[in-house]
Tab-separated table of C-alpha atoms in Angstrom:
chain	number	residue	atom	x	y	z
A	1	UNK	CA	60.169	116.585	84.853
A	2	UNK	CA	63.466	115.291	86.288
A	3	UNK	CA	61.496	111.982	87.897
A	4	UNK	CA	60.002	111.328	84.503
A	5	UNK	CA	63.238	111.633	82.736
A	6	UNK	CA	64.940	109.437	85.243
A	7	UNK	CA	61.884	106.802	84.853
A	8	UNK	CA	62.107	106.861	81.451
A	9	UNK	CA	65.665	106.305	81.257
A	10	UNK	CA	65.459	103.737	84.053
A	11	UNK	CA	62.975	101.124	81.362
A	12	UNK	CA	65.505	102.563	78.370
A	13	UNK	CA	68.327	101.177	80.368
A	14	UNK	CA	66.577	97.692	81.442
A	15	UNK	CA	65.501	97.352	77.705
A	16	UNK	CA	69.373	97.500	76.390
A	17	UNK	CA	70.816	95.868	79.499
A	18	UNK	CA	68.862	92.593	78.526
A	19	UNK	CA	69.704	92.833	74.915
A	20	UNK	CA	73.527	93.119	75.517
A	21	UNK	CA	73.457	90.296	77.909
A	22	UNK	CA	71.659	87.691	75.268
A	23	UNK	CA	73.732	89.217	71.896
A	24	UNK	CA	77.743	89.526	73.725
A	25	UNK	CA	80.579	87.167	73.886
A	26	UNK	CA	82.445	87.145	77.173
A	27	UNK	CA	86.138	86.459	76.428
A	28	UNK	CA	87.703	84.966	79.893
A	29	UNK	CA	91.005	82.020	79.564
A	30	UNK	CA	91.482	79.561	82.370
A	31	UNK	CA	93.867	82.034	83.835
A	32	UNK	CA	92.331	84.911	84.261
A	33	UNK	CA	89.926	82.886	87.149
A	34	UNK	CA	90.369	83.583	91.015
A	35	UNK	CA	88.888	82.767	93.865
A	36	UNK	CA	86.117	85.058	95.167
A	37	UNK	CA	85.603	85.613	99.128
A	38	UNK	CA	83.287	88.099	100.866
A	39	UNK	CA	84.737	90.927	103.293
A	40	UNK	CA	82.721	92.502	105.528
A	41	UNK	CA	84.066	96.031	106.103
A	42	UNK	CA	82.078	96.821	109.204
A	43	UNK	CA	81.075	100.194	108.536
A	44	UNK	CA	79.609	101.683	111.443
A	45	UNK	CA	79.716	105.596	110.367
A	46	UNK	CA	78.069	107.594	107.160
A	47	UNK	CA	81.132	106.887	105.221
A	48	UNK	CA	79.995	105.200	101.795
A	49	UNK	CA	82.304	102.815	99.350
A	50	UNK	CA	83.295	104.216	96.289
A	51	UNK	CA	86.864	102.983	94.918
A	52	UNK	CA	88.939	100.214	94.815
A	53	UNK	CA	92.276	98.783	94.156
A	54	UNK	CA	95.125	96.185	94.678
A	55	UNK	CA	98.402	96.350	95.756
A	56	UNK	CA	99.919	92.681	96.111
A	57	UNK	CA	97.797	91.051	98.638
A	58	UNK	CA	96.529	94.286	100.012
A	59	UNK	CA	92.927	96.777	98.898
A	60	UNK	CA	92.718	100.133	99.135
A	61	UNK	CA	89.416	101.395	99.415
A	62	UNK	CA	87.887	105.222	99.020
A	63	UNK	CA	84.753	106.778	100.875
A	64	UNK	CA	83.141	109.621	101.376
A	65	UNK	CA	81.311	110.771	104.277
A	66	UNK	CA	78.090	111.014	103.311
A	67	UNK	CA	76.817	113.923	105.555
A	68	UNK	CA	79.961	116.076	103.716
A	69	UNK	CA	80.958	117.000	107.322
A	70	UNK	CA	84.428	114.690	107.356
A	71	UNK	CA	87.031	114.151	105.250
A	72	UNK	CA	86.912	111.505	102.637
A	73	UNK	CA	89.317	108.586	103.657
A	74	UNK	CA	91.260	105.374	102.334
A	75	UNK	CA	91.631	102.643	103.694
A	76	UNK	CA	93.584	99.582	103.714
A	77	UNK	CA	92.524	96.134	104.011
A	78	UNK	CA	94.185	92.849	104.550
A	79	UNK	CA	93.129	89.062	105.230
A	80	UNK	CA	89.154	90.713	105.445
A	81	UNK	CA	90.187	93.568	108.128
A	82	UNK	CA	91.253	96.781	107.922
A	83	UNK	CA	94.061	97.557	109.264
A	84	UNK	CA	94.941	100.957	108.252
A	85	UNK	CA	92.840	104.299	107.900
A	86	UNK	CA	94.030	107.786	106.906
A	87	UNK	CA	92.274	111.253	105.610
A	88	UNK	CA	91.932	112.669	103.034
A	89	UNK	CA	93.201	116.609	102.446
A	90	UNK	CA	89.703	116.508	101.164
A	91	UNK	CA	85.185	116.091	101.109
A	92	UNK	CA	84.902	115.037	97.931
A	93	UNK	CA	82.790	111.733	96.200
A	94	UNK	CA	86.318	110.052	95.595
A	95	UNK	CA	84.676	107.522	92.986
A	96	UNK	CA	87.809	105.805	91.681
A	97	UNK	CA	91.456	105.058	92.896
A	98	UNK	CA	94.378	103.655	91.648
A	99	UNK	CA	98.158	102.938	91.673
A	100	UNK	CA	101.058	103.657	89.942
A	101	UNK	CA	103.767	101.137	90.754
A	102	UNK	CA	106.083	102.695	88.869
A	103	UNK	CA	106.449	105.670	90.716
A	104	UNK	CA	104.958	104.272	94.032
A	105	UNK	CA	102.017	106.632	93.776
A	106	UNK	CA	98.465	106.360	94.680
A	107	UNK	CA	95.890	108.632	92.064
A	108	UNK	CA	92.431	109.539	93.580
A	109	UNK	CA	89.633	111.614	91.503
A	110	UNK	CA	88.771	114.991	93.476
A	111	UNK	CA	86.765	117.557	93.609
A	112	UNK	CA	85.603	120.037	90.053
A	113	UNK	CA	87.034	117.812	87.672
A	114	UNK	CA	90.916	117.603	89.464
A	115	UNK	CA	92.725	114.066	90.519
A	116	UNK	CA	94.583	114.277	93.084
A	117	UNK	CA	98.349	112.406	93.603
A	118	UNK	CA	99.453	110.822	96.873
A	119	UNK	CA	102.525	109.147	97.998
A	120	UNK	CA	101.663	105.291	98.738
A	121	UNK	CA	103.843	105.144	101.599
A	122	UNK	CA	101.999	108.201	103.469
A	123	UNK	CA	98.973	107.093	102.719
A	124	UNK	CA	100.079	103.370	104.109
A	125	UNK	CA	101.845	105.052	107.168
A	126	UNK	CA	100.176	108.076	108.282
A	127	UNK	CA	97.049	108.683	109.387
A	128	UNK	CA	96.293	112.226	107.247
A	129	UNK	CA	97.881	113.036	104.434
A	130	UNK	CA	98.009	116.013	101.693
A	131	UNK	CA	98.105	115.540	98.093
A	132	UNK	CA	101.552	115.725	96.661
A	133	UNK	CA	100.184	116.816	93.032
A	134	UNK	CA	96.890	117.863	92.216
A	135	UNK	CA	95.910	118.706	88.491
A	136	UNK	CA	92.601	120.477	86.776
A	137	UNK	CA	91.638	117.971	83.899
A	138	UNK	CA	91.445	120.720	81.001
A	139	UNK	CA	89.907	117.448	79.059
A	140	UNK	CA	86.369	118.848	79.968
A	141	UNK	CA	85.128	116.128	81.475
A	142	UNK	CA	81.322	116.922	82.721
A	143	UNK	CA	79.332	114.927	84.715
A	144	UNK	CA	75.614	114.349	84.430
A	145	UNK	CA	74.933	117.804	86.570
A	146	UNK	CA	76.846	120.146	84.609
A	147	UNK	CA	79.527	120.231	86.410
A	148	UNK	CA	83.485	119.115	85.955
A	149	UNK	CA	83.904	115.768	87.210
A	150	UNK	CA	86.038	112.953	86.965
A	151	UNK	CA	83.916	110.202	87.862
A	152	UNK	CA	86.688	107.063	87.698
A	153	UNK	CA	90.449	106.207	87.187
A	154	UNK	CA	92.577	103.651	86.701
A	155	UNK	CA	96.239	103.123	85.404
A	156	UNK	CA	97.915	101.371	82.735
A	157	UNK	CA	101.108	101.414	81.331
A	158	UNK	CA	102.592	104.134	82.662
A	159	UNK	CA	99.375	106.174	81.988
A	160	UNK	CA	96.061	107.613	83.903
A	161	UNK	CA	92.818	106.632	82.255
A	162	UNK	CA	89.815	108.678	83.613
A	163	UNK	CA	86.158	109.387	82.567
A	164	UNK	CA	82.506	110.835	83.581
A	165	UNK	CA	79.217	109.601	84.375
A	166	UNK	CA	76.739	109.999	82.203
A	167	UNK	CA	72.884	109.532	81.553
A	168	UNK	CA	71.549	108.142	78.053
A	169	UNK	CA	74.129	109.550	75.673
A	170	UNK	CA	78.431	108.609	75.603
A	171	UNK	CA	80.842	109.326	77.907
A	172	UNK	CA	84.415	110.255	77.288
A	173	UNK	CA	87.581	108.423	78.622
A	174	UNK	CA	90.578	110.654	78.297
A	175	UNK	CA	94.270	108.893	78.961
A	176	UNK	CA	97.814	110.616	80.144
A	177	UNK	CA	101.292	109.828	80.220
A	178	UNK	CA	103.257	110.068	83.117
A	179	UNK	CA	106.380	111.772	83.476
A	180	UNK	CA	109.364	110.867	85.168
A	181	UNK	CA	108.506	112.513	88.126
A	182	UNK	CA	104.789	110.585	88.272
A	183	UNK	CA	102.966	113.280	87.234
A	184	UNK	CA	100.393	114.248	84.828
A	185	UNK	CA	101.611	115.150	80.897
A	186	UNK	CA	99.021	117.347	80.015
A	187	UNK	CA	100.548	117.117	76.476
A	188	UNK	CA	100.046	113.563	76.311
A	189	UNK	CA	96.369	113.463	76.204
A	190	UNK	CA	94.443	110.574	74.440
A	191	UNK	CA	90.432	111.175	73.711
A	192	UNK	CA	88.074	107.685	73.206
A	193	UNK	CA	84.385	108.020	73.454
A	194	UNK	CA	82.606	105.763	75.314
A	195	UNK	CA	79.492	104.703	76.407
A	196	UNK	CA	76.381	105.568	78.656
A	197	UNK	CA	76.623	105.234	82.128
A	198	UNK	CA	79.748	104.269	82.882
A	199	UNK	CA	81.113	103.614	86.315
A	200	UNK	CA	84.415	102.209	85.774
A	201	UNK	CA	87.253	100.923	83.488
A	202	UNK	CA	90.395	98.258	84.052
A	203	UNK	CA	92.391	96.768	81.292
A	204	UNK	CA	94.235	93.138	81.248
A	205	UNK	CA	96.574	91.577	78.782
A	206	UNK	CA	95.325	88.233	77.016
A	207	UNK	CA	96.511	86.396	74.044
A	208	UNK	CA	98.679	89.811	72.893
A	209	UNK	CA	95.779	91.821	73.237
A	210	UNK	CA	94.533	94.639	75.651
A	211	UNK	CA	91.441	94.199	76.724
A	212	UNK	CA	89.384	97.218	78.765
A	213	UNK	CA	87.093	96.046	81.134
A	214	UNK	CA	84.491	98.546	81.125
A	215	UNK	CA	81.387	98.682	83.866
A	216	UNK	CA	78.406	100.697	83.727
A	217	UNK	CA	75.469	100.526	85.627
A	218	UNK	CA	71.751	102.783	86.580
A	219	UNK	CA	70.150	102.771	89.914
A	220	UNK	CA	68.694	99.147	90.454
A	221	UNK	CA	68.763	97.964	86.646
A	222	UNK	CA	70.825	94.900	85.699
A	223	UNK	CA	74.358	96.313	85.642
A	224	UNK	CA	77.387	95.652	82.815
A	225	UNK	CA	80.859	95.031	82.334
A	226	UNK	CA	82.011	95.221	78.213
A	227	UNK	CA	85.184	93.718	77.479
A	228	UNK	CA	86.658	95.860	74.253
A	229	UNK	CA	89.361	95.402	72.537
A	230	UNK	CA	91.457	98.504	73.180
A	231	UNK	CA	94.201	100.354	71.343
A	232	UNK	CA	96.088	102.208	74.173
């Protein structure tokens, strides 16, 4: 029953991915282009991509180990190579990272629905690290097993934006303010729905407006990115 339901999601998915792509407007200005180049991580071990970010000319990456026996890991590339590594405090699928430059932070989504907070500069300097905060999402975020998950983050404005995966119906994004200590205001939440199978979400400034850039993609099918206005 699961296979079927997957395959029949799978041509449900293909069906709407073609549609979007003939009936949406892409809004992009002259300055939003940049250069693309291809890195080539050399990954020799079972540890798998999952987030990414930027820090001025740097990217931080998250993986996993895929045989759960090793700590999941970030690292740090520059100019194509990686030149820094550290652990992770943790196994789990680390799907989405970001940073706060206001408080010199680095967010990372953890295990049974928790993000976890590290300090830039240890993760930068040392080679395993321990998360400084780490805070249950009470938002209820579940993933497409059951299960609490927070499946992506990102940061904006002095507050965390995070969401779940999920299979043919919407997803939720739910936002937090920061403190003045960088952590989480669990008073502070924000609640948008969102769509089906979402992977990620970014957010730009153009013309006055805020734009969210969000991706979503299923197995092999044509993948997405929606660009929405967005009322933060």
């Amino acid at each position: 029953m699961k296979v079927l339901l997957n395959k029949i999601w799978t041509f449900i998915y293909s069906i709407f991915s073609f549609n979007f792509y003939k009936s949406s407007k892409i809004l992009i200005s002259e300055n939003t282009r940049s250069s693309l180049s291809k890195i080539d991580l050399n990954i020799n071990d079972n540890y798998v991509p999952q987030g990414i970010c930027t820090i001025k000319d740097l990217i931080l990456i998250s993986m996993y180990d895929s045989t759960h026996e090793l700590n999941s890991k970030v690292c740090i590339i520059k100019d194509g190579n990686i030149i820094h590594t550290t652990l992770l405090d943790n196994k789990a699928h680390v799907g989405g990272l970001c940073y706060d430059d206001i408080h010199d932070n680095i967010w990372i989504t953890d295990r049974s629905g928790t993000t976890s907070c590290y300090e830039y500069q240890d993760i930068k300097n040392k080679f395993e690290v321990s998360a400084k905060y780490k805070k249950v999402q009470i938002c209820g975020l579940i993933n497409i097993s059951g299960y609490k998950a927070v499946s992506y983050i990102t940061y904006f404005n002095n507050r965390l934006y995070m969401g779940n995966y999920n299979i043919g119906k919407k997803s939720r994004i739910f936002s937090y303010e920061l403190n003045k200590d960088g952590n989480i205001n669990l008073d502070s939440i924000r609640e948008y729905n969102s769509y089906s199978f979402v992977q990620g979400i970014t957010f730009i400034e153009l013309d006055s407006k805020i734009l969210a850039f969000i991706s979503s993609s299923y197995g092999i099918n044509k993948s997405m990115i929606r660009i929405v206005d967005f009322n933060t």
